[in-house]
Amino acid sequence: MGKIIINNILRYPVFIVLQVFFFKNIGYYNLAAPFPYVLFLLLLPIGISNFPLYLIGLITGITIDIFYDTLGIHAAACIVLCAFRIFFHNITLDRKFDKSFITPTLSVMGFKWFASYAFLGVFIHHLFLFFLEVFSFQNISITLLSTLMSSIFTFSLILLISLFFYKKKSRILE
Amino acid sequence: MKNLWLFFVRYNAFFWFILFFVFALILTIQNNAFQKSHYLSSSNKVIGSFYQEIDSWKEYLSLEKQNRELSEENAQLRSNLYGYAQKAYLDSVKIKDSVDIERYRFTPAKVINNSIHQKNNYITLNKGAKDGIKSGMGVITSKGVVGIVLNVSPHFSTVQSLLHTETKVSVTLDSLDIFASLVWGDNTDSRFAMVQDIPNHIKVKKGNKIFTSGYSLFPEGIEVGEVVETEIISGDSFKNIRILLTTNFSSLQHVYVVDDVLGAEKKELEELEESNGKNNN
């Protein structure tokens, strides 16, 4: 458990630095921009209680916002992602995992679960992110298009990162 | 009472969500209303120095190109200087004219953070209030227009890029005496921009050059771009055109901040006009 907490604490600066100094400069015009830092929130331990989860989400979002000059937008999107996370864990995981401190990675949860978890999470995060950025429902088709393209972009990067750290070990889900 | 408490505990995920989300939303809306929060933006000293550090490493990657551009500009300036020197020899009588007063002052600055993939893009420069930069000054490169200074801290400043939904620059078309406004418009590509509100009877050809008009913050006659697509209909009596920008936003490094020395005087005079108009009404 101590090891998992330290892992998460180390993961935070790594994802922030990668996002603001590397992924920020990548994009397909302004249609698709990747935000793989959300993987940090997705990978928080399953058993984490709600209040700390939201607090970590808020802090992560605001950190990204400060670097992007968009105070509040990423924070709001991260809060939504945290809510989605709680909901998704509730409907897909057994009660017995509630108090477990497992990191929900690709290697632990299996491809099917992880892919649906990551893609839906990323899509909902990006949906709120882009609508809050535009702050209107005008040009809704362009906003939706960039949401979808960015989600695919981010999701591919998250899969790549997960495969890179893939470890063969006993799964808890099939 | 106990039931109410149980209800809150049972759905705590939802109630926490509402609380945190509303908090984030308030942050967002406040930020939109004030354009920028002054403390939590990239002209902040800590974040600015972060970007400067990273940029000092990134700079090495494009040194060759930067050098070439600077030497090209040097050559251009040298030829201009030669022209002036010759003129001085030809004119036997030197006339002191009010036009000779230095109108624009240029401060060179370096881009330490730049974005082109957002809907509203901002640039951070390594010069600030201590170098005489003020909010509202124009920013150009040797090749075109970059944007308008938005916020200034002692050592850094943020620039509202031309690639921003609210940036508007007054421009004029090559050889045609008309004025129009340059905006990023509905473009998603950092290489293109739009010129809006050109009267329909004006014939615009592909390849026509666009220059700044001198009505806004920028000196007159800076080349902005050239026409690549004409006749994008916007209304009945006006049309829009698409232009290819001369500024290369994806590799912006050295820029000049333009201080319009007589700008305040001009503005004062124009405001006088405005208040006169109000009195007449």
Tab-separated table of C-alpha atoms in Angstrom:
chain	number	residue	atom	x	y	z
A	1	MET	CA	0.000	0.000	0.000
A	2	GLY	CA	2.819	2.409	0.888
A	3	LYS	CA	4.473	1.560	-2.389
A	4	ILE	CA	1.309	2.343	-4.339
A	5	ILE	CA	0.975	5.745	-2.654
A	6	ILE	CA	4.599	6.588	-3.448
A	7	ASN	CA	4.087	5.405	-7.040
A	8	ASN	CA	1.117	7.738	-7.407
A	9	ILE	CA	2.976	10.676	-5.881
A	10	LEU	CA	5.833	10.118	-8.343
A	11	ARG	CA	3.445	9.705	-11.262
A	12	TYR	CA	1.874	13.141	-10.712
A	13	PRO	CA	4.871	15.390	-11.644
A	14	VAL	CA	5.825	13.053	-14.498
A	15	PHE	CA	2.396	13.336	-16.142
A	16	ILE	CA	2.172	17.098	-15.568
A	17	VAL	CA	5.640	17.753	-17.013
A	18	LEU	CA	4.997	15.493	-20.021
A	19	GLN	CA	1.668	17.201	-20.651
A	20	VAL	CA	2.742	20.841	-20.442
A	21	PHE	CA	6.162	20.603	-22.041
A	22	PHE	CA	5.652	17.847	-24.565
A	23	PHE	CA	2.051	16.946	-25.430
A	24	LYS	CA	0.995	20.610	-25.382
A	25	ASN	CA	3.069	21.147	-28.532
A	26	ILE	CA	1.520	18.250	-30.392
A	27	GLY	CA	-1.755	18.511	-32.263
A	28	TYR	CA	-3.529	18.333	-35.564
A	29	TYR	CA	-4.100	22.049	-36.168
A	30	ASN	CA	-6.581	22.867	-33.446
A	31	LEU	CA	-8.905	20.008	-34.246
A	32	ALA	CA	-7.217	17.367	-32.146
A	33	ALA	CA	-5.052	17.923	-29.088
A	34	PRO	CA	-3.977	15.108	-26.762
A	35	PHE	CA	-4.400	15.260	-22.965
A	36	PRO	CA	-2.889	11.970	-21.742
A	37	TYR	CA	-2.381	13.421	-18.236
A	38	VAL	CA	-5.890	12.094	-17.417
A	39	LEU	CA	-4.267	8.653	-17.165
A	40	PHE	CA	-2.954	9.800	-13.781
A	41	LEU	CA	-6.531	10.153	-12.508
A	42	LEU	CA	-7.624	6.899	-14.148
A	43	LEU	CA	-4.773	5.035	-12.444
A	44	LEU	CA	-5.489	6.187	-8.870
A	45	PRO	CA	-6.146	3.144	-6.648
A	46	ILE	CA	-9.599	1.586	-6.862
A	47	GLY	CA	-10.326	1.826	-3.133
A	48	ILE	CA	-9.644	5.584	-2.812
A	49	SER	CA	-12.553	7.343	-1.100
A	50	ASN	CA	-14.567	9.986	-2.863
A	51	PHE	CA	-13.435	13.192	-1.193
A	52	PRO	CA	-9.667	12.666	-1.677
A	53	LEU	CA	-10.357	11.546	-5.238
A	54	TYR	CA	-12.193	14.785	-6.095
A	55	LEU	CA	-9.549	16.835	-4.310
A	56	ILE	CA	-6.743	15.196	-6.314
A	57	GLY	CA	-8.810	15.713	-9.479
A	58	LEU	CA	-9.245	19.407	-8.702
A	59	ILE	CA	-5.540	19.925	-7.930
A	60	THR	CA	-4.468	18.111	-11.108
A	61	GLY	CA	-6.912	20.135	-13.206
A	62	ILE	CA	-5.825	23.461	-11.742
A	63	THR	CA	-2.133	22.623	-12.231
A	64	ILE	CA	-2.762	21.941	-15.913
A	65	ASP	CA	-4.934	25.083	-16.143
A	66	ILE	CA	-2.155	27.300	-14.828
A	67	PHE	CA	0.167	26.126	-17.578
A	68	TYR	CA	-2.545	26.378	-20.252
A	69	ASP	CA	-3.845	29.796	-19.065
A	70	THR	CA	-7.377	28.430	-18.901
A	71	LEU	CA	-8.135	28.582	-15.177
A	72	GLY	CA	-11.046	26.329	-14.228
A	73	ILE	CA	-11.661	24.496	-17.489
A	74	HIS	CA	-9.390	21.510	-16.934
A	75	ALA	CA	-10.342	21.489	-13.243
A	76	ALA	CA	-14.034	21.121	-14.108
A	77	ALA	CA	-13.321	18.426	-16.696
A	78	CYS	CA	-11.186	16.493	-14.183
A	79	ILE	CA	-13.985	16.631	-11.581
A	80	VAL	CA	-16.357	15.187	-14.158
A	81	LEU	CA	-13.831	12.460	-14.922
A	82	CYS	CA	-13.605	11.603	-11.208
A	83	ALA	CA	-17.405	11.334	-10.997
A	84	PHE	CA	-17.389	9.067	-14.040
A	85	ARG	CA	-14.685	6.950	-12.431
A	86	ILE	CA	-16.739	6.385	-9.270
A	87	PHE	CA	-19.809	5.519	-11.349
A	88	PHE	CA	-17.911	3.130	-13.641
A	89	HIS	CA	-16.243	1.337	-10.745
A	90	ASN	CA	-19.614	0.972	-8.996
A	91	ILE	CA	-21.318	-0.714	-11.928
A	92	THR	CA	-18.446	-2.896	-13.183
A	93	LEU	CA	-16.538	-4.025	-10.095
A	94	ASP	CA	-17.470	-6.351	-7.251
A	95	ARG	CA	-18.046	-4.992	-3.758
A	96	LYS	CA	-14.952	-6.908	-2.624
A	97	PHE	CA	-12.693	-4.452	-4.466
A	98	ASP	CA	-14.158	-1.510	-2.574
A	99	LYS	CA	-11.492	-1.500	0.089
A	100	SER	CA	-8.675	-2.914	-2.063
A	101	PHE	CA	-5.868	-0.614	-3.055
A	102	ILE	CA	-5.240	-2.040	-6.530
A	103	THR	CA	-4.033	0.214	-9.353
A	104	PRO	CA	-6.421	-0.357	-12.286
A	105	THR	CA	-3.815	-0.780	-15.041
A	106	LEU	CA	-4.117	-2.595	-18.340
A	107	SER	CA	-2.107	-5.545	-17.035
A	108	VAL	CA	-4.278	-5.976	-13.940
A	109	MET	CA	-7.737	-5.384	-15.364
A	110	GLY	CA	-7.439	-6.875	-18.851
A	111	PHE	CA	-7.910	-5.190	-22.199
A	112	LYS	CA	-11.695	-5.168	-22.425
A	113	TRP	CA	-12.302	-3.507	-19.089
A	114	PHE	CA	-9.397	-1.081	-19.351
A	115	ALA	CA	-10.199	0.005	-22.917
A	116	SER	CA	-13.836	0.804	-22.164
A	117	TYR	CA	-12.835	2.503	-18.893
A	118	ALA	CA	-10.160	4.646	-20.545
A	119	PHE	CA	-12.083	5.527	-23.705
A	120	LEU	CA	-15.336	6.498	-21.977
A	121	GLY	CA	-13.427	8.429	-19.321
A	122	VAL	CA	-11.340	10.287	-21.879
A	123	PHE	CA	-14.381	11.053	-24.035
A	124	ILE	CA	-16.410	12.486	-21.144
A	125	HIS	CA	-13.407	14.519	-19.935
A	126	HIS	CA	-12.812	15.957	-23.412
A	127	LEU	CA	-16.508	16.625	-23.988
A	128	PHE	CA	-16.677	18.866	-20.913
A	129	LEU	CA	-13.258	20.330	-21.633
A	130	PHE	CA	-14.114	21.485	-25.157
A	131	PHE	CA	-17.604	22.707	-24.361
A	132	LEU	CA	-16.294	24.727	-21.425
A	133	GLU	CA	-13.524	26.107	-23.621
A	134	VAL	CA	-15.955	27.247	-26.315
A	135	PHE	CA	-18.577	28.136	-23.693
A	136	SER	CA	-21.455	28.060	-26.161
A	137	PHE	CA	-23.404	25.578	-28.249
A	138	GLN	CA	-22.620	27.430	-31.460
A	139	ASN	CA	-20.640	25.423	-34.015
A	140	ILE	CA	-21.593	22.346	-32.050
A	141	SER	CA	-20.511	20.037	-34.877
A	142	ILE	CA	-16.947	21.365	-34.859
A	143	THR	CA	-16.763	21.070	-31.075
A	144	LEU	CA	-18.049	17.492	-31.200
A	145	LEU	CA	-15.667	16.625	-34.014
A	146	SER	CA	-12.655	17.946	-32.142
A	147	THR	CA	-13.864	16.168	-28.987
A	148	LEU	CA	-14.026	12.859	-30.840
A	149	MET	CA	-10.717	13.290	-32.661
A	150	SER	CA	-8.931	14.413	-29.499
A	151	SER	CA	-10.429	11.495	-27.554
A	152	ILE	CA	-9.115	9.034	-30.113
A	153	PHE	CA	-5.727	10.755	-30.017
A	154	THR	CA	-5.541	10.731	-26.202
A	155	PHE	CA	-6.869	7.169	-25.991
A	156	SER	CA	-4.237	5.883	-28.431
A	157	LEU	CA	-1.497	7.556	-26.393
A	158	ILE	CA	-2.893	6.081	-23.156
A	159	LEU	CA	-2.955	2.598	-24.717
A	160	LEU	CA	0.611	3.066	-25.945
A	161	ILE	CA	1.796	4.141	-22.493
A	162	SER	CA	-0.081	1.225	-20.881
A	163	LEU	CA	1.366	-1.314	-23.307
A	164	PHE	CA	4.808	0.107	-22.664
A	165	PHE	CA	4.454	-0.669	-18.956
A	166	TYR	CA	2.584	-3.940	-19.536
A	167	LYS	CA	3.469	-6.655	-17.027
A	168	LYS	CA	2.358	-10.270	-17.227
A	169	LYS	CA	0.853	-11.020	-13.858
A	170	SER	CA	-2.316	-12.492	-12.440
A	171	ARG	CA	-5.403	-10.628	-13.457
A	172	ILE	CA	-8.263	-9.960	-11.120
A	173	LEU	CA	-10.813	-9.681	-13.935
A	174	GLU	CA	-11.385	-11.789	-17.011
B	1	MET	CA	-32.547	13.525	10.734
B	2	LYS	CA	-30.629	10.281	10.841
B	3	ASN	CA	-32.196	9.236	7.552
B	4	LEU	CA	-31.197	12.499	5.942
B	5	TRP	CA	-27.617	11.955	7.100
B	6	LEU	CA	-27.679	8.384	5.729
B	7	PHE	CA	-28.988	9.730	2.449
B	8	PHE	CA	-26.074	12.164	2.190
B	9	VAL	CA	-23.564	9.445	3.064
B	10	ARG	CA	-25.021	7.005	0.587
B	11	TYR	CA	-24.872	9.445	-2.317
B	12	ASN	CA	-21.758	11.304	-1.147
B	13	ALA	CA	-20.093	10.809	-4.540
B	14	PHE	CA	-22.859	12.830	-6.162
B	15	PHE	CA	-22.896	15.644	-3.588
B	16	TRP	CA	-19.141	16.022	-3.605
B	17	PHE	CA	-19.323	16.112	-7.388
B	18	ILE	CA	-21.825	18.989	-7.318
B	19	LEU	CA	-19.700	20.940	-4.827
B	20	PHE	CA	-16.401	20.510	-6.662
B	21	PHE	CA	-17.903	21.012	-10.102
B	22	VAL	CA	-19.587	24.254	-9.113
B	23	PHE	CA	-16.303	25.464	-7.646
B	24	ALA	CA	-14.454	24.694	-10.897
B	25	LEU	CA	-17.231	26.316	-12.910
B	26	ILE	CA	-17.007	29.513	-10.858
B	27	LEU	CA	-13.271	29.586	-11.533
B	28	THR	CA	-13.911	29.195	-15.250
B	29	ILE	CA	-16.535	31.915	-15.453
B	30	GLN	CA	-14.505	34.378	-13.420
B	31	ASN	CA	-11.576	33.709	-15.662
B	32	ASN	CA	-13.652	34.309	-18.790
B	33	ALA	CA	-15.067	37.567	-17.482
B	34	PHE	CA	-11.717	39.077	-16.545
B	35	GLN	CA	-9.973	37.619	-19.603
B	36	LYS	CA	-7.112	36.507	-17.434
B	37	SER	CA	-6.628	35.935	-13.779
B	38	HIS	CA	-3.573	37.969	-13.033
B	39	TYR	CA	-1.882	35.587	-10.672
B	40	LEU	CA	-2.538	32.168	-12.110
B	41	SER	CA	-1.379	32.631	-15.677
B	42	SER	CA	1.865	32.017	-17.479
B	43	SER	CA	3.179	35.548	-16.897
B	44	ASN	CA	3.453	34.446	-13.296
B	45	LYS	CA	7.087	34.567	-12.245
B	46	VAL	CA	7.464	30.919	-11.263
B	47	ILE	CA	5.724	29.473	-14.298
B	48	GLY	CA	7.425	32.009	-16.592
B	49	SER	CA	10.854	30.997	-15.388
B	50	PHE	CA	9.906	27.340	-15.922
B	51	TYR	CA	9.057	28.074	-19.531
B	52	GLN	CA	12.212	30.115	-19.973
B	53	GLU	CA	14.340	27.229	-18.724
B	54	ILE	CA	12.688	24.745	-21.081
B	55	ASP	CA	12.894	27.214	-23.937
B	56	SER	CA	16.597	27.783	-23.466
B	57	TRP	CA	17.003	24.081	-24.297
B	58	LYS	CA	14.533	24.054	-27.134
B	59	GLU	CA	16.239	27.019	-28.772
B	60	TYR	CA	19.211	24.935	-29.861
B	61	LEU	CA	16.999	22.905	-32.153
B	62	SER	CA	16.215	25.817	-34.446
B	63	LEU	CA	19.437	27.829	-34.192
B	64	GLU	CA	20.356	27.476	-37.831
B	65	LYS	CA	17.010	28.722	-39.105
B	66	GLN	CA	16.976	31.619	-36.620
B	67	ASN	CA	20.441	32.648	-37.720
B	68	ARG	CA	19.462	32.641	-41.352
B	69	GLU	CA	16.383	34.758	-40.694
B	70	LEU	CA	18.341	37.259	-38.624
B	71	SER	CA	21.015	37.627	-41.259
B	72	GLU	CA	18.367	38.098	-43.944
B	73	GLU	CA	16.851	40.846	-41.868
B	74	ASN	CA	20.267	42.398	-41.338
B	75	ALA	CA	20.792	42.512	-45.063
B	76	GLN	CA	17.405	44.140	-45.541
B	77	LEU	CA	18.146	46.785	-42.899
B	78	ARG	CA	21.563	47.428	-44.366
B	79	SER	CA	20.093	48.115	-47.767
B	80	ASN	CA	17.542	50.469	-46.222
B	81	LEU	CA	20.327	52.284	-44.399
B	82	TYR	CA	22.259	52.653	-47.622
B	83	GLY	CA	19.207	54.249	-49.195
B	84	TYR	CA	19.006	56.812	-46.394
B	85	ALA	CA	22.705	57.582	-46.546
B	86	GLN	CA	22.467	58.312	-50.258
B	87	LYS	CA	19.506	60.576	-49.747
B	88	ALA	CA	21.425	62.562	-47.175
B	89	TYR	CA	24.170	63.207	-49.726
B	90	LEU	CA	21.732	64.240	-52.422
B	91	ASP	CA	19.801	66.690	-50.261
B	92	SER	CA	21.985	69.680	-49.842
B	93	VAL	CA	19.555	71.375	-47.490
B	94	LYS	CA	18.361	69.435	-44.510
B	95	ILE	CA	14.827	70.281	-43.506
B	96	LYS	CA	13.827	69.556	-39.972
B	97	ASP	CA	10.350	68.114	-40.143
B	98	SER	CA	7.975	66.927	-37.468
B	99	VAL	CA	7.799	63.652	-39.383
B	100	ASP	CA	11.387	63.056	-38.292
B	101	ILE	CA	10.294	62.513	-34.723
B	102	GLU	CA	10.701	58.901	-33.884
B	103	ARG	CA	7.203	57.485	-34.133
B	104	TYR	CA	7.704	53.844	-33.207
B	105	ARG	CA	10.131	52.291	-30.794
B	106	PHE	CA	10.972	48.602	-31.164
B	107	THR	CA	11.972	46.356	-28.272
B	108	PRO	CA	13.342	42.959	-29.278
B	109	ALA	CA	11.986	40.072	-27.194
B	110	LYS	CA	12.130	36.327	-27.232
B	111	VAL	CA	9.153	33.984	-27.315
B	112	ILE	CA	9.416	31.595	-24.376
B	113	ASN	CA	6.016	29.953	-24.690
B	114	ASN	CA	3.736	29.676	-27.667
B	115	SER	CA	0.610	27.762	-28.571
B	116	ILE	CA	-1.139	27.318	-31.903
B	117	HIS	CA	-3.461	24.400	-31.224
B	118	GLN	CA	-6.002	26.140	-28.965
B	119	LYS	CA	-9.037	28.118	-30.050
B	120	ASN	CA	-7.582	31.149	-28.283
B	121	ASN	CA	-3.805	31.168	-28.419
B	122	TYR	CA	-1.420	33.100	-26.183
B	123	ILE	CA	2.317	33.758	-26.361
B	124	THR	CA	4.661	34.510	-23.456
B	125	LEU	CA	7.633	36.872	-23.980
B	126	ASN	CA	10.776	37.217	-21.865
B	127	LYS	CA	10.466	41.032	-21.530
B	128	GLY	CA	8.136	42.766	-19.121
B	129	ALA	CA	7.317	46.055	-17.419
B	130	LYS	CA	10.986	46.598	-16.477
B	131	ASP	CA	11.854	46.707	-20.192
B	132	GLY	CA	9.121	49.237	-20.881
B	133	ILE	CA	6.495	46.829	-22.181
B	134	LYS	CA	2.927	47.915	-21.526
B	135	SER	CA	-0.377	46.202	-22.024
B	136	GLY	CA	-1.890	46.995	-25.434
B	137	MET	CA	1.321	47.301	-27.448
B	138	GLY	CA	1.619	45.521	-30.792
B	139	VAL	CA	3.995	42.626	-31.422
B	140	ILE	CA	5.568	41.949	-34.845
B	141	THR	CA	8.347	39.853	-36.345
B	142	SER	CA	10.620	40.839	-39.187
B	143	LYS	CA	8.046	39.176	-41.447
B	144	GLY	CA	4.606	40.004	-40.135
B	145	VAL	CA	2.150	40.647	-37.355
B	146	VAL	CA	2.086	38.479	-34.210
B	147	GLY	CA	-0.431	39.912	-31.747
B	148	ILE	CA	-1.173	42.368	-28.958
B	149	VAL	CA	0.360	42.488	-25.450
B	150	LEU	CA	-2.262	41.457	-22.912
B	151	ASN	CA	-0.722	41.188	-19.436
B	152	VAL	CA	2.617	42.398	-18.139
B	153	SER	CA	4.587	41.315	-15.080
B	154	PRO	CA	7.991	42.785	-14.122
B	155	HIS	CA	9.955	40.268	-16.221
B	156	PHE	CA	7.469	38.637	-18.568
B	157	SER	CA	4.483	39.512	-20.689
B	158	THR	CA	1.700	37.525	-22.302
B	159	VAL	CA	0.558	38.276	-25.838
B	160	GLN	CA	-2.859	37.663	-27.307
B	161	SER	CA	-1.853	35.992	-30.545
B	162	LEU	CA	-3.391	36.811	-33.926
B	163	LEU	CA	-4.703	33.245	-33.638
B	164	HIS	CA	-7.340	34.362	-31.119
B	165	THR	CA	-11.053	34.870	-31.628
B	166	GLU	CA	-10.935	38.440	-30.300
B	167	THR	CA	-7.885	39.798	-32.115
B	168	LYS	CA	-8.637	42.244	-34.923
B	169	VAL	CA	-6.039	44.181	-36.919
B	170	SER	CA	-6.741	46.924	-39.433
B	171	VAL	CA	-5.211	46.079	-42.820
B	172	THR	CA	-5.178	47.439	-46.348
B	173	LEU	CA	-4.971	45.696	-49.706
B	174	ASP	CA	-2.058	46.120	-52.025
B	175	SER	CA	-2.716	48.990	-54.491
B	176	LEU	CA	-6.398	49.252	-53.556
B	177	ASP	CA	-7.316	52.072	-51.217
B	178	ILE	CA	-9.610	50.168	-48.925
B	179	PHE	CA	-9.453	49.169	-45.305
B	180	ALA	CA	-10.584	45.890	-43.813
B	181	SER	CA	-10.008	43.917	-40.662
B	182	LEU	CA	-7.768	40.893	-40.293
B	183	VAL	CA	-9.055	38.119	-38.018
B	184	TRP	CA	-8.273	34.435	-37.586
B	185	GLY	CA	-11.926	33.706	-38.330
B	186	ASP	CA	-13.079	30.163	-38.929
B	187	ASN	CA	-9.614	28.891	-39.763
B	188	THR	CA	-8.193	26.014	-37.799
B	189	ASP	CA	-4.773	26.173	-39.413
B	190	SER	CA	-2.147	28.532	-37.980
B	191	ARG	CA	-0.922	29.420	-41.472
B	192	PHE	CA	-4.158	31.030	-42.666
B	193	ALA	CA	-6.334	33.944	-41.582
B	194	MET	CA	-9.299	35.907	-42.924
B	195	VAL	CA	-9.771	39.495	-44.046
B	196	GLN	CA	-13.315	40.592	-43.291
B	197	ASP	CA	-15.703	43.208	-44.601
B	198	ILE	CA	-14.301	44.014	-48.021
B	199	PRO	CA	-16.890	45.894	-50.134
B	200	ASN	CA	-18.275	43.631	-52.845
B	201	HIS	CA	-17.350	45.893	-55.760
B	202	ILE	CA	-13.623	45.549	-55.030
B	203	LYS	CA	-12.008	42.914	-57.234
B	204	VAL	CA	-9.438	40.920	-55.283
B	205	LYS	CA	-7.021	38.652	-57.103
B	206	LYS	CA	-5.123	35.660	-55.781
B	207	GLY	CA	-1.595	36.619	-54.833
B	208	ASN	CA	-2.471	40.182	-53.849
B	209	LYS	CA	-0.441	41.298	-50.845
B	210	ILE	CA	-2.016	42.504	-47.592
B	211	PHE	CA	-0.353	45.212	-45.461
B	212	THR	CA	-1.102	46.791	-42.095
B	213	SER	CA	-2.929	50.088	-42.486
B	214	GLY	CA	-1.371	52.169	-39.728
B	215	TYR	CA	-4.789	52.799	-38.192
B	216	SER	CA	-4.133	50.316	-35.395
B	217	LEU	CA	-1.157	49.753	-33.091
B	218	PHE	CA	1.119	48.588	-35.870
B	219	PRO	CA	3.311	50.731	-38.127
B	220	GLU	CA	1.956	51.187	-41.622
B	221	GLY	CA	3.019	48.883	-44.457
B	222	ILE	CA	4.094	45.707	-42.684
B	223	GLU	CA	3.340	42.797	-44.966
B	224	VAL	CA	0.790	40.502	-43.373
B	225	GLY	CA	0.138	37.892	-46.025
B	226	GLU	CA	-1.163	37.177	-49.488
B	227	VAL	CA	-4.575	36.246	-50.802
B	228	VAL	CA	-5.145	32.542	-51.446
B	229	GLU	CA	-8.914	32.342	-51.688
B	230	THR	CA	-11.345	35.096	-52.683
B	231	GLU	CA	-15.092	35.522	-52.490
B	232	ILE	CA	-16.085	33.809	-49.276
B	233	ILE	CA	-19.500	35.390	-49.068
B	234	SER	CA	-20.418	36.764	-45.661
B	235	GLY	CA	-23.355	39.029	-46.422
B	236	ASP	CA	-24.808	41.055	-49.255
B	237	SER	CA	-22.515	43.997	-49.684
B	238	PHE	CA	-19.365	42.650	-48.041
B	239	LYS	CA	-17.173	39.641	-48.656
B	240	ASN	CA	-14.374	37.830	-46.843
B	241	ILE	CA	-11.116	36.510	-48.260
B	242	ARG	CA	-8.665	33.921	-46.976
B	243	ILE	CA	-4.986	34.836	-46.757
B	244	LEU	CA	-1.753	32.952	-46.186
B	245	LEU	CA	0.084	34.627	-43.283
B	246	THR	CA	3.730	35.624	-43.633
B	247	THR	CA	4.311	35.041	-39.903
B	248	ASN	CA	5.198	31.440	-39.194
B	249	PHE	CA	3.437	30.911	-35.864
B	250	SER	CA	4.663	27.357	-35.401
B	251	SER	CA	8.310	28.426	-35.143
B	252	LEU	CA	8.123	31.845	-33.539
B	253	GLN	CA	11.337	32.862	-31.709
B	254	HIS	CA	12.425	36.487	-32.018
B	255	VAL	CA	9.810	39.239	-32.053
B	256	TYR	CA	9.682	43.017	-31.677
B	257	VAL	CA	7.309	44.818	-29.352
B	258	VAL	CA	6.150	48.049	-30.982
B	259	ASP	CA	5.722	51.089	-28.785
B	260	ASP	CA	3.690	53.725	-30.611
B	261	VAL	CA	5.311	56.807	-29.076
B	262	LEU	CA	2.697	59.200	-30.379
B	263	GLY	CA	-0.125	56.713	-29.804
B	264	ALA	CA	-1.303	58.319	-26.578
B	265	GLU	CA	-1.441	61.726	-28.236
B	266	LYS	CA	-3.413	60.313	-31.166
B	267	LYS	CA	-5.840	58.565	-28.861
B	268	GLU	CA	-6.356	61.690	-26.787
B	269	LEU	CA	-7.187	63.685	-29.884
B	270	GLU	CA	-9.589	61.033	-31.143
B	271	GLU	CA	-11.342	60.837	-27.789
B	272	LEU	CA	-11.805	64.612	-27.898
B	273	GLU	CA	-13.556	64.137	-31.220
B	274	GLU	CA	-15.779	61.486	-29.743
B	275	SER	CA	-16.866	63.584	-26.787
B	276	ASN	CA	-17.576	66.501	-29.137
B	277	GLY	CA	-19.791	64.215	-31.125
B	278	LYS	CA	-21.661	63.250	-27.984
B	279	ASN	CA	-22.214	66.869	-27.081
B	280	ASN	CA	-23.730	67.548	-30.465
B	281	ASN	CA	-26.225	64.739	-30.176
